[in-house]
């Protein structure tokens, strides 16, 4: 059973860069068949998909955040990361990493495994 | 972006009731729709993918149907452990988008 775990600072200052890492265990990022996503949830609100990275390194970002987002992968550490630049209070949210099956997976294009989430507050 | 609209936003029902949640897409998404359950303080969990396929281990009281722009999520007999917020999500077009959620409470 694959497990995902987010890590990173819980407090970021306005205008700085938010950096989070998702460590994947009991499964290899580089084995293929999965996209690795970041999703956030503003306090008391719904879910917003930020973007994904494939094990090959190809990415897609939500156009609403594209100018500020970078998602990268480190297959040697079985981790993928999120960087969100120039943050404001509007970026305060719980950030989740999640696995999405590709067309060959059991649950294609569904987020079948999630991290527990990490709360990130943007404040001076 | 494709807008996903769920109704109702909140719902109160009794144990044993049949519960129905609807999700409407702003354009035709075929059957490219998933449903998730989120309990307070927890990450969402996948319940149904590709409109009607139950994810592994999900009880059969949950079901999904629909196509095009209109979708339905059902719980045939509400159980106390089903208290949660439910989200639909489309994967027809990037960026993926979610409905605003339906909060289900016990009456």
mmCIF file of N, CA and C in Angstrom, chain B residues 2 4-5 12 14 21 24 56 63 66 81 86 89 92 95 97 103-104:
data_model
loop_
_atom_site.group_PDB
_atom_site.id
_atom_site.type_symbol
_atom_site.label_atom_id
_atom_site.label_comp_id
_atom_site.label_asym_id
_atom_site.label_seq_id
_atom_site.Cartn_x
_atom_site.Cartn_y
_atom_site.Cartn_z
ATOM 1 N N UNK B 2 -13.352 23.824 -16.602
ATOM 2 C CA UNK B 2 -14.680 23.251 -16.456
ATOM 3 C C UNK B 2 -15.154 23.479 -15.027
ATOM 4 N N UNK B 4 -17.574 22.700 -11.933
ATOM 5 C CA UNK B 4 -18.345 21.589 -11.386
ATOM 6 C C UNK B 4 -19.227 22.130 -10.269
ATOM 7 N N UNK B 5 -20.523 21.915 -10.377
ATOM 8 C CA UNK B 5 -21.467 22.454 -9.395
ATOM 9 C C UNK B 5 -22.194 21.312 -8.713
ATOM 10 N N UNK B 12 -28.873 16.939 5.452
ATOM 11 C CA UNK B 12 -29.076 16.250 6.716
ATOM 12 C C UNK B 12 -30.005 15.074 6.474
ATOM 13 N N UNK B 14 -31.168 10.818 7.926
ATOM 14 C CA UNK B 14 -31.194 9.857 9.026
ATOM 15 C C UNK B 14 -30.477 8.581 8.627
ATOM 16 N N UNK B 21 -26.665 12.963 -4.122
ATOM 17 C CA UNK B 21 -25.928 14.213 -4.388
ATOM 18 C C UNK B 21 -25.775 14.328 -5.896
ATOM 19 N N UNK B 24 -23.010 18.783 -11.520
ATOM 20 C CA UNK B 24 -23.236 19.234 -12.891
ATOM 21 C C UNK B 24 -21.978 19.900 -13.436
ATOM 22 N N UNK B 56 -11.376 0.035 -4.744
ATOM 23 C CA UNK B 56 -11.127 -1.124 -3.903
ATOM 24 C C UNK B 56 -11.511 -0.863 -2.456
ATOM 25 N N UNK B 63 -22.721 4.434 -4.818
ATOM 26 C CA UNK B 63 -22.813 4.232 -6.253
ATOM 27 C C UNK B 63 -22.789 5.577 -6.975
ATOM 28 N N UNK B 66 -24.455 8.588 -14.375
ATOM 29 C CA UNK B 66 -24.540 9.819 -15.146
ATOM 30 C C UNK B 66 -23.598 9.843 -16.325
ATOM 31 N N UNK B 81 -20.936 6.269 9.853
ATOM 32 C CA UNK B 81 -19.557 6.536 9.423
ATOM 33 C C UNK B 81 -19.487 7.252 8.068
ATOM 34 N N UNK B 86 -18.480 15.349 0.568
ATOM 35 C CA UNK B 86 -18.271 14.601 -0.666
ATOM 36 C C UNK B 86 -17.989 15.565 -1.818
ATOM 37 N N UNK B 89 -15.145 15.328 -9.062
ATOM 38 C CA UNK B 89 -13.943 15.853 -9.743
ATOM 39 C C UNK B 89 -13.954 15.390 -11.189
ATOM 40 N N UNK B 92 -11.868 15.234 -17.512
ATOM 41 C CA UNK B 92 -11.960 15.304 -18.974
ATOM 42 C C UNK B 92 -10.962 16.287 -19.551
ATOM 43 N N UNK B 95 -7.156 22.117 -16.521
ATOM 44 C CA UNK B 95 -6.851 21.580 -15.182
ATOM 45 C C UNK B 95 -8.016 20.802 -14.591
ATOM 46 N N UNK B 97 -10.740 19.849 -12.046
ATOM 47 C CA UNK B 97 -11.507 20.708 -11.159
ATOM 48 C C UNK B 97 -12.470 19.872 -10.320
ATOM 49 N N UNK B 103 -21.708 18.717 2.208
ATOM 50 C CA UNK B 103 -21.489 18.289 3.591
ATOM 51 C C UNK B 103 -22.695 17.501 4.051
ATOM 52 N N UNK B 104 -22.456 16.270 4.444
ATOM 53 C CA UNK B 104 -23.516 15.350 4.845
ATOM 54 C C UNK B 104 -23.509 15.204 6.355
#
